[in-house]
Short mmCIF file of C-alpha atoms in Angstrom, two decimals:
data_model
loop_
_atom_site.label_atom_id
_atom_site.label_comp_id
_atom_site.label_asym_id
_atom_site.label_seq_id
_atom_site.Cartn_x
_atom_site.Cartn_y
_atom_site.Cartn_z
CA UNK A 1 0.02 -0.36 0.08
CA UNK A 2 1.65 3.62 -1.10
CA UNK A 3 0.75 6.59 1.21
CA UNK A 4 -2.11 8.15 -1.29
CA UNK A 5 -3.75 4.33 -0.98
CA UNK A 6 -3.55 5.10 2.69
CA UNK A 7 -5.14 8.10 3.53
CA UNK A 8 -8.64 6.72 1.84
CA UNK A 9 -8.95 4.21 4.88
CA UNK A 10 -7.80 6.18 7.51
CA UNK A 11 -11.54 7.44 8.37
CA UNK A 12 -12.76 3.65 8.49
CA UNK A 13 -9.61 2.62 10.21
CA UNK A 14 -10.41 5.32 12.94
CA UNK A 15 -14.04 4.11 12.95
CA UNK A 16 -12.76 0.23 13.05
CA UNK A 17 -15.06 -0.22 9.87
CA UNK A 18 -12.52 -1.80 7.82
CA UNK A 19 -12.15 -5.19 6.33
CA UNK A 20 -9.23 -7.11 8.27
CA UNK A 21 -7.62 -7.77 4.54
CA UNK A 22 -7.27 -3.72 4.01
CA UNK A 23 -6.61 -3.42 7.81
CA UNK A 24 -3.79 -5.53 8.00
CA UNK A 25 -2.61 -3.97 4.51
CA UNK A 26 -2.69 -0.30 6.31
CA UNK A 27 -1.58 -0.99 9.49
CA UNK A 28 1.59 -2.89 7.69
CA UNK A 29 2.14 0.59 5.50
CA UNK A 30 1.21 2.65 9.48
CA UNK A 31 4.28 0.31 10.84
CA UNK A 32 6.91 1.47 8.35
CA UNK A 33 6.28 4.99 7.30
CA UNK A 34 6.43 7.03 10.05
CA UNK A 35 4.64 10.56 8.48
CA UNK A 36 1.55 8.40 7.61
CA UNK A 37 1.96 6.60 11.17
CA UNK A 38 2.16 10.14 12.62
CA UNK A 39 -0.65 11.81 10.65
CA UNK A 40 -3.09 8.38 11.25
CA UNK A 41 -2.33 9.70 14.89
CA UNK A 42 -2.88 13.33 14.84
CA UNK A 43 -6.07 12.86 13.21
CA UNK A 44 -7.57 9.96 14.72
CA UNK A 45 -6.92 12.11 17.87
CA UNK A 46 -9.55 14.51 16.21
CA UNK A 47 -11.59 12.22 14.51
CA UNK A 48 -12.55 10.60 18.37
CA UNK A 49 -12.61 14.06 19.56
CA UNK A 50 -15.60 14.71 16.93
CA UNK A 51 -18.04 12.38 18.99
CA UNK A 52 -17.10 13.58 22.16
CA UNK A 53 -19.05 16.81 21.13
CA UNK A 54 -21.75 18.15 23.13
CA UNK A 55 -25.04 17.40 21.00
CA UNK A 56 -27.24 20.88 20.69
CA UNK A 57 -30.87 20.23 22.08
CA UNK A 58 -33.86 21.51 20.20
CA UNK A 59 -36.51 22.95 22.15
CA UNK A 60 -39.76 21.17 23.55
CA UNK A 61 -41.55 23.81 21.21
CA UNK A 62 -40.41 21.81 18.35
CA UNK A 63 -42.20 18.69 19.43
CA UNK A 64 -45.26 20.52 20.38
CA UNK A 65 -45.70 22.40 16.77
CA UNK A 66 -44.52 19.13 14.76
CA UNK A 67 -47.92 17.50 16.99
CA UNK A 68 -50.33 20.50 16.30
CA UNK A 69 -48.90 20.70 12.72
CA UNK A 70 -49.47 16.87 11.95
CA UNK A 71 -52.84 17.03 13.45
CA UNK A 72 -53.77 19.50 11.59
CA UNK A 73 -52.80 17.90 8.21
CA UNK A 74 -54.83 14.71 9.83
CA UNK A 75 -58.05 16.67 9.90
CA UNK A 76 -57.21 18.28 6.30
CA UNK A 77 -56.96 14.89 5.14
CA UNK A 78 -59.97 13.65 7.00
CA UNK A 79 -62.37 16.61 5.50
CA UNK A 80 -61.30 16.16 2.28
CA UNK A 81 -61.94 12.16 2.10
CA UNK A 82 -64.95 13.28 3.06
CA UNK A 83 -65.50 15.31 0.11
CA UNK A 84 -65.63 18.68 1.80
CA UNK A 85 -68.18 21.68 1.64
CA UNK A 86 -68.16 23.71 -1.83
CA UNK A 87 -65.99 26.73 -0.05
CA UNK A 88 -63.31 23.84 0.56
CA UNK A 89 -63.02 22.71 -3.12
CA UNK A 90 -62.65 25.94 -4.17
CA UNK A 91 -59.96 26.74 -1.30
CA UNK A 92 -57.93 23.87 -2.89
CA UNK A 93 -56.99 25.60 -6.24
CA UNK A 94 -56.02 28.35 -4.20
CA UNK A 95 -52.28 27.83 -4.68
CA UNK A 96 -49.78 27.37 -1.46
CA UNK A 97 -46.48 29.57 -2.59
CA UNK A 98 -46.98 33.02 -2.36
CA UNK A 99 -45.32 33.45 -5.43
CA UNK A 100 -48.39 32.22 -7.12
CA UNK A 101 -50.86 33.40 -4.76
CA UNK A 102 -49.94 37.00 -6.06
CA UNK A 103 -49.89 35.92 -9.35
CA UNK A 104 -53.46 34.47 -8.94
CA UNK A 105 -54.30 37.54 -7.44
CA UNK A 106 -52.66 40.11 -10.39
CA UNK A 107 -54.50 38.06 -12.70
CA UNK A 108 -57.96 37.72 -11.63
CA UNK A 109 -57.40 41.52 -11.09
CA UNK A 110 -56.83 41.68 -14.37
CA UNK A 111 -58.87 39.53 -15.68
CA UNK A 112 -61.78 41.68 -13.75
CA UNK A 113 -60.45 44.90 -14.51
CA UNK A 114 -60.61 43.41 -18.17
CA UNK A 115 -64.30 42.38 -18.16
CA UNK A 116 -65.40 45.01 -16.52
CA UNK A 117 -63.87 47.74 -19.36
CA UNK A 118 -65.30 45.35 -21.65
CA UNK A 119 -68.39 45.48 -20.12
CA UNK A 120 -68.73 49.11 -19.78
CA UNK A 121 -68.25 49.79 -23.47
CA UNK A 122 -69.96 47.04 -25.13
CA UNK A 123 -73.30 47.77 -22.99
CA UNK A 124 -72.54 51.89 -22.60
CA UNK A 125 -72.62 50.90 -18.11
CA UNK A 126 -73.11 54.54 -16.87
CA UNK A 127 -70.20 55.63 -14.43
CA UNK A 128 -71.97 55.03 -11.57
CA UNK A 129 -72.19 51.15 -12.52
CA UNK A 130 -68.43 50.84 -13.49
CA UNK A 131 -67.48 52.87 -10.14
CA UNK A 132 -69.92 49.92 -8.36
CA UNK A 133 -67.85 47.45 -10.33
CA UNK A 134 -64.58 48.93 -9.34
CA UNK A 135 -65.38 49.25 -5.72
CA UNK A 136 -66.32 45.52 -6.04
CA UNK A 137 -62.85 44.50 -7.53
CA UNK A 138 -61.33 46.76 -4.49
CA UNK A 139 -63.48 44.57 -2.12
CA UNK A 140 -61.87 40.94 -3.68
CA UNK A 141 -58.57 42.10 -4.45
CA UNK A 142 -58.36 43.38 -0.12
CA UNK A 143 -60.12 40.08 0.28
CA UNK A 144 -57.11 37.98 -1.36
CA UNK A 145 -54.21 40.28 0.09
CA UNK A 146 -55.97 39.54 3.42
CA UNK A 147 -55.95 35.69 2.40
CA UNK A 148 -52.36 35.82 1.44
CA UNK A 149 -51.10 37.71 5.11
CA UNK A 150 -53.49 35.25 7.22
CA UNK A 151 -52.16 32.37 5.25
CA UNK A 152 -48.36 33.59 5.56
CA UNK A 153 -48.78 34.65 9.24
CA UNK A 154 -49.88 31.23 10.26
CA UNK A 155 -46.43 29.72 8.33
CA UNK A 156 -43.83 27.56 10.39
CA UNK A 157 -40.63 29.44 8.84
CA UNK A 158 -40.28 32.74 10.96
CA UNK A 159 -39.04 34.75 7.60
CA UNK A 160 -42.38 33.09 5.70
CA UNK A 161 -44.37 35.10 8.31
CA UNK A 162 -42.55 38.30 8.49
CA UNK A 163 -43.41 38.33 4.65
CA UNK A 164 -47.46 37.73 6.24
CA UNK A 165 -46.89 40.87 8.60
CA UNK A 166 -45.34 42.77 5.63
CA UNK A 167 -48.65 42.10 3.38
CA UNK A 168 -50.58 43.18 7.11
CA UNK A 169 -49.12 46.87 5.92
CA UNK A 170 -51.69 46.68 2.89
CA UNK A 171 -54.64 45.39 5.13
CA UNK A 172 -57.75 47.60 5.56
CA UNK A 173 -57.84 49.65 8.80
CA UNK A 174 -61.43 48.29 9.15
CA UNK A 175 -60.08 44.71 8.55
CA UNK A 176 -60.37 43.16 12.43
CA UNK A 177 -59.05 39.61 11.09
CA UNK A 178 -56.01 41.16 10.27
CA UNK A 179 -56.05 42.96 13.13
CA UNK A 180 -56.59 40.07 15.24
CA UNK A 181 -53.33 37.82 13.64
CA UNK A 182 -51.37 40.78 14.35
CA UNK A 183 -52.13 41.18 17.93
CA UNK A 184 -51.67 37.20 18.13
CA UNK A 185 -48.29 37.55 16.28
CA UNK A 186 -47.47 40.25 19.08
CA UNK A 187 -48.06 37.76 21.93
CA UNK A 188 -47.53 34.28 20.93
CA UNK A 189 -44.49 34.61 17.88
CA UNK A 190 -41.75 32.84 19.14
CA UNK A 191 -39.67 35.09 16.70
CA UNK A 192 -39.01 38.83 17.75
CA UNK A 193 -38.46 39.89 14.39
CA UNK A 194 -42.17 38.91 13.23
CA UNK A 195 -43.16 40.53 16.86
CA UNK A 196 -41.26 43.75 16.26
CA UNK A 197 -42.67 43.57 12.63
CA UNK A 198 -46.28 43.00 13.68
CA UNK A 199 -46.24 45.95 15.92
CA UNK A 200 -44.94 48.37 13.18
CA UNK A 201 -47.91 47.30 11.18
CA UNK A 202 -50.14 48.13 14.22
CA UNK A 203 -49.97 51.45 12.76
CA UNK A 204 -52.57 51.08 10.12
CA UNK A 205 -55.25 50.26 12.93
CA UNK A 206 -54.15 52.66 15.56
CA UNK A 207 -57.65 54.14 15.17
CA UNK A 208 -59.21 50.86 16.66
CA UNK A 209 -59.60 51.36 20.38
CA UNK A 210 -59.13 47.57 20.35
CA UNK A 211 -55.24 48.17 18.94
CA UNK A 212 -54.78 50.67 21.82
CA UNK A 213 -55.89 48.39 24.61
CA UNK A 214 -54.00 45.47 23.14
CA UNK A 215 -50.86 47.38 22.90
CA UNK A 216 -51.50 48.84 26.54
CA UNK A 217 -52.25 45.20 27.71
CA UNK A 218 -49.25 43.42 25.44
CA UNK A 219 -46.50 45.50 27.37
CA UNK A 220 -45.96 43.99 30.89
CA UNK A 221 -46.80 40.13 29.10
CA UNK A 222 -43.43 40.50 26.50
CA UNK A 223 -40.31 39.20 27.52
CA UNK A 224 -38.75 41.00 24.72
CA UNK A 225 -36.71 44.60 25.90
CA UNK A 226 -37.01 45.30 22.02
CA UNK A 227 -40.42 44.41 21.63
CA UNK A 228 -41.71 46.49 24.39
CA UNK A 229 -39.73 49.53 23.16
CA UNK A 230 -41.49 49.13 19.80
CA UNK A 231 -45.05 49.17 21.75
CA UNK A 232 -44.22 52.11 23.54
CA UNK A 233 -42.87 54.20 20.15
CA UNK A 234 -46.22 52.91 19.01
CA UNK A 235 -48.23 54.08 21.57
CA UNK A 236 -46.46 57.55 21.43
CA UNK A 237 -47.08 57.54 17.62
CA UNK A 238 -50.81 57.25 18.64
CA UNK A 239 -50.78 59.31 20.63
CA UNK A 240 -52.34 57.43 23.44
CA UNK A 241 -52.55 59.39 26.58
CA UNK A 242 -54.61 56.73 28.49
CA UNK A 243 -51.35 54.40 28.65
CA UNK A 244 -50.14 57.54 30.90
CA UNK A 245 -50.93 55.11 34.09
CA UNK A 246 -49.37 51.89 32.63
CA UNK A 247 -46.29 53.71 31.33
CA UNK A 248 -45.63 55.40 34.72
CA UNK A 249 -46.00 51.90 36.18
CA UNK A 250 -43.18 50.55 34.08
CA UNK A 251 -40.75 53.77 34.60
CA UNK A 252 -40.71 52.55 38.28
CA UNK A 253 -40.84 48.65 37.52
CA UNK A 254 -37.20 47.12 39.09
CA UNK A 255 -37.92 44.46 36.88
CA UNK A 256 -37.86 45.78 34.29
CA UNK A 257 -34.96 46.06 31.57
CA UNK A 258 -33.35 49.67 31.88
CA UNK A 259 -33.60 50.33 28.48
CA UNK A 260 -37.40 50.02 28.43
CA UNK A 261 -37.78 52.15 31.95
CA UNK A 262 -35.94 55.08 29.82
CA UNK A 263 -37.99 54.59 26.82
CA UNK A 264 -41.05 55.00 28.83
CA UNK A 265 -39.86 57.74 30.77
CA UNK A 266 -39.34 59.17 27.21
CA UNK A 267 -42.79 58.33 26.32
CA UNK A 268 -44.43 59.62 29.30
CA UNK A 269 -42.77 63.32 29.13
CA UNK A 270 -44.22 63.14 25.46
CA UNK A 271 -47.69 61.91 26.26
CA UNK A 272 -48.16 64.56 29.31
CA UNK B 1 -41.68 4.70 6.31
CA UNK B 2 -43.26 2.23 4.50
CA UNK B 3 -46.17 2.90 6.63
CA UNK B 4 -46.37 6.65 5.93
CA UNK B 5 -46.33 6.02 2.18
CA UNK B 6 -49.38 3.61 2.49
CA UNK B 7 -51.00 6.30 4.16
CA UNK B 8 -50.63 6.23 8.15
CA UNK B 9 -49.88 9.90 8.24
CA UNK B 10 -49.94 9.12 11.88
CA UNK B 11 -46.84 6.72 12.12
CA UNK B 12 -44.87 10.07 10.90
CA UNK B 13 -44.78 10.69 15.06
CA UNK B 14 -42.39 7.56 15.45
CA UNK B 15 -40.15 9.31 12.30
CA UNK B 16 -40.15 12.22 14.66
CA UNK B 17 -39.32 11.07 17.50
CA UNK B 18 -36.45 8.72 16.15
CA UNK B 19 -34.99 11.06 13.82
CA UNK B 20 -35.78 15.25 14.88
CA UNK B 21 -32.66 15.14 17.63
CA UNK B 22 -30.29 14.17 14.06
CA UNK B 23 -31.73 16.50 12.08
CA UNK B 24 -31.65 19.00 14.55
CA UNK B 25 -28.32 18.78 14.86
CA UNK B 26 -27.18 18.53 11.86
CA UNK B 27 -28.80 21.85 10.68
CA UNK B 28 -27.55 23.56 13.98
CA UNK B 29 -23.78 22.39 12.67
CA UNK B 30 -24.75 23.69 9.43
CA UNK B 31 -26.13 27.10 10.01
CA UNK B 32 -25.39 27.78 13.49
CA UNK B 33 -29.05 29.22 14.04
CA UNK B 34 -31.43 26.98 16.41
CA UNK B 35 -34.35 28.66 15.59
CA UNK B 36 -34.13 28.30 11.94
CA UNK B 37 -32.89 24.65 12.37
CA UNK B 38 -35.92 23.67 14.31
CA UNK B 39 -38.18 25.22 11.42
CA UNK B 40 -35.44 22.90 8.61
CA UNK B 41 -36.75 20.21 10.81
CA UNK B 42 -40.49 20.61 10.71
CA UNK B 43 -40.28 21.43 7.21
CA UNK B 44 -38.13 17.84 6.40
CA UNK B 45 -41.02 15.90 7.90
CA UNK B 46 -43.69 17.42 6.08
CA UNK B 47 -41.53 17.32 2.79
CA UNK B 48 -41.61 13.44 3.81
CA UNK B 49 -45.07 13.50 3.96
CA UNK B 50 -45.77 15.49 0.37
CA UNK B 51 -42.71 13.26 -1.57
CA UNK B 52 -44.13 10.11 0.37
CA UNK B 53 -44.40 8.85 -3.22
CA UNK B 54 -40.90 9.38 -3.89
CA UNK B 55 -39.84 7.01 -1.12
CA UNK B 56 -38.21 3.40 -2.34
CA UNK B 57 -37.81 1.03 0.51
CA UNK B 58 -35.27 -0.94 -1.19
CA UNK B 59 -33.09 2.15 -0.40
CA UNK B 60 -31.69 3.57 3.22
CA UNK B 61 -34.24 5.47 4.46
CA UNK B 62 -31.63 7.92 6.32
CA UNK B 63 -30.03 8.70 2.82
CA UNK B 64 -33.30 9.30 1.16
CA UNK B 65 -34.23 11.93 4.28
CA UNK B 66 -30.98 13.83 4.60
CA UNK B 67 -31.32 14.11 0.76
CA UNK B 68 -34.71 16.08 1.77
CA UNK B 69 -32.76 17.95 4.72
CA UNK B 70 -30.18 19.18 1.85
CA UNK B 71 -32.97 20.35 -0.22
CA UNK B 72 -35.10 21.83 2.76
CA UNK B 73 -31.99 24.03 3.47
CA UNK B 74 -30.63 24.65 0.42
CA UNK B 75 -34.19 26.27 -0.56
CA UNK B 76 -34.20 28.29 2.64
CA UNK B 77 -31.15 29.44 1.60
CA UNK B 78 -31.90 30.55 -1.60
CA UNK B 79 -35.11 32.06 -0.05
CA UNK B 80 -33.36 33.89 2.19
CA UNK B 81 -30.61 35.48 -0.24
CA UNK B 82 -33.87 36.63 -2.17
CA UNK B 83 -35.39 38.54 0.87
CA UNK B 84 -35.67 42.02 0.77
CA UNK B 85 -32.47 43.61 2.38
CA UNK B 86 -34.12 45.20 5.36
CA UNK B 87 -35.68 41.88 6.48
CA UNK B 88 -32.46 40.15 6.17
CA UNK B 89 -30.52 42.42 7.64
CA UNK B 90 -33.19 42.56 10.89
CA UNK B 91 -33.19 38.66 10.58
CA UNK B 92 -29.30 38.00 10.52
CA UNK B 93 -29.37 41.01 13.85
CA UNK B 94 -31.88 38.98 15.70
CA UNK B 95 -31.00 35.09 15.33
CA UNK B 96 -29.05 33.54 18.35
CA UNK B 97 -26.16 32.20 16.93
CA UNK B 98 -24.80 29.20 18.53
CA UNK B 99 -22.03 30.23 21.02
CA UNK B 100 -18.53 29.84 20.16
CA UNK B 101 -16.95 30.60 22.84
CA UNK B 102 -16.08 28.65 25.18
CA UNK B 103 -17.96 28.47 28.50
CA UNK B 104 -17.01 29.00 32.58
CA UNK B 105 -17.88 25.37 33.16
CA UNK B 106 -15.39 24.06 30.27
CA UNK B 107 -11.93 25.37 32.33
CA UNK B 108 -10.50 21.53 32.75
CA UNK B 109 -8.02 20.89 29.26
CA UNK B 110 -9.87 17.94 27.55
CA UNK B 111 -13.23 20.71 27.50
CA UNK B 112 -10.49 23.54 26.10
CA UNK B 113 -9.70 21.26 23.64
CA UNK B 114 -13.51 20.26 22.38
CA UNK B 115 -14.04 23.74 22.77
CA UNK B 116 -11.70 24.43 20.54
CA UNK B 117 -12.15 21.44 18.13
CA UNK B 118 -16.06 22.40 18.14
CA UNK B 119 -14.97 26.34 16.87
CA UNK B 120 -12.69 24.66 14.28
CA UNK B 121 -15.33 22.91 13.02
CA UNK B 122 -17.63 25.67 12.46
CA UNK B 123 -14.67 27.63 10.47
CA UNK B 124 -14.65 24.91 8.25
CA UNK B 125 -16.06 25.16 4.73
CA UNK B 126 -19.51 24.04 4.80
CA UNK B 127 -19.22 21.35 2.16
CA UNK B 128 -16.13 20.06 5.08
CA UNK B 129 -18.24 20.25 7.51
CA UNK B 130 -21.51 18.95 6.19
CA UNK B 131 -19.23 15.69 5.20
CA UNK B 132 -18.14 15.13 9.02
CA UNK B 133 -21.33 15.78 10.10
CA UNK B 134 -22.97 13.61 8.42
CA UNK B 135 -19.83 10.94 8.96
CA UNK B 136 -19.26 11.35 12.48
CA UNK B 137 -22.58 13.11 13.97
CA UNK B 138 -25.12 11.32 12.15
CA UNK B 139 -23.46 8.20 12.05
CA UNK B 140 -24.11 7.80 8.41
CA UNK B 141 -22.62 4.91 6.41
CA UNK B 142 -20.47 5.87 3.39
CA UNK B 143 -22.58 4.88 0.95
CA UNK B 144 -25.45 6.83 2.59
CA UNK B 145 -23.36 10.17 2.37
CA UNK B 146 -22.49 9.24 -1.25
CA UNK B 147 -26.13 8.89 -2.05
CA UNK B 148 -27.04 12.11 -0.06
CA UNK B 149 -24.30 14.35 -1.90
CA UNK B 150 -24.84 12.19 -5.41
CA UNK B 151 -21.02 10.67 -6.07
CA UNK B 152 -19.22 7.55 -5.49
CA UNK B 153 -18.51 6.08 -2.73
CA UNK B 154 -14.24 6.62 -3.18
CA UNK B 155 -15.12 10.06 -3.59
CA UNK B 156 -16.82 10.17 0.29
CA UNK B 157 -13.54 8.68 1.41
CA UNK B 158 -11.02 11.43 0.05
CA UNK B 159 -13.32 14.14 0.94
CA UNK B 160 -13.70 13.29 4.43
CA UNK B 161 -9.69 12.43 4.67
CA UNK B 162 -9.29 16.04 3.16
CA UNK B 163 -11.98 17.54 5.44
CA UNK B 164 -10.17 16.02 8.52
CA UNK B 165 -6.53 17.73 6.87
CA UNK B 166 -8.94 21.24 7.03
CA UNK B 167 -9.98 20.68 10.72
CA UNK B 168 -6.40 19.42 11.97
CA UNK B 169 -5.18 22.80 10.00
CA UNK B 170 -8.41 25.03 11.67
CA UNK B 171 -7.74 23.63 15.18
CA UNK B 172 -4.09 24.42 15.04
CA UNK B 173 -4.37 27.93 13.24
CA UNK B 174 -7.07 28.20 16.39
CA UNK B 175 -4.91 26.91 19.33
CA UNK B 176 -1.78 29.22 17.89
CA UNK B 177 -4.27 32.51 18.50
CA UNK B 178 -5.26 31.68 21.76
CA UNK B 179 -1.95 30.97 22.97
CA UNK B 180 -0.52 34.49 21.26
#
């Protein structure tokens, strides 16, 4: 066996999985070649060391999420095997990929506008009817945007949920479903980025008293100072004077993060 | 997996209990991001469901699973690259990288060596690190690794040797850095 040939068998030799003939040949070579023997000993030590490296363990959250999703998948399978309602059958045509969802939304918009325009010229529909059709189309587009946002915000991947939140920016301020999804994200999403982004998207819903109350209630529940600061900033942007008692409490809360306390003090100065 | 392929979806839970830790370790060794790794583990099991028709019971299940894991990882990397810069920047700022600094409990000499080895492994180029993770952490046979990486078994053996050489060089470079 040559030096080059011996290298190929080294890792199996360290793992003790080499065949008997090859092992004898390799040991014969190592006995005669000091350089290969030294290299085998050095690398072999590292090879064994690799198996001693402590294994990273996933959080318990992974198991919970897996069983929840598996349950939902089975439920979906059972529902589809029973035939499902006409709404479910219709929903099955809705694509899973966000790119296709956006493409389909755009195509539907173009088709809708074309039909509307064609009918208008063909039948000489008056301006009032055209305006009403346009309003209907706007409503449909808004509905689709809502579907995309809600669907993305339920994804496993944090980056997909971030996309969902960015869709929520364009939702109508009266869309309570999107508002509820954003509030859920702020209070329960495990990813800080998603929570901060969701706080930012709440600006659209600032006029709604539900938003203001939910923001105030969420501050003490948050574990991340970054999210707490984002929520305080939102209250200042919304000029929410009713938040003053809550903020004052926060400035004296010794368990709160120092930067959160400072931000609460800053907010108090602006709101009072 | 054969039962899952035959429509017994609940059997996926058995596979999950058996393999989720090793898959998590694979991903976390590759991307050093615990949260993303958990997302990818979840993704792998639901890709198994989606592509269960492509599983061949004659082939190694482990190799098939790691092929899916690799694809999930590649797809995710592409998607992250395509994301808007703003979101990407936030993401990178907020990810929780696996700590590379040795902790206070790692004061014993042997533990220091292991901490150094861990850092050396993390500094390896991705292809070399992946090979060592599959061979050493996942305990995969070279035939299975060859299937996952779409290459010959002989190539895997040569590449494992090269990866070990690279690991040794990185390890000693780090040791020098610490000593100086």
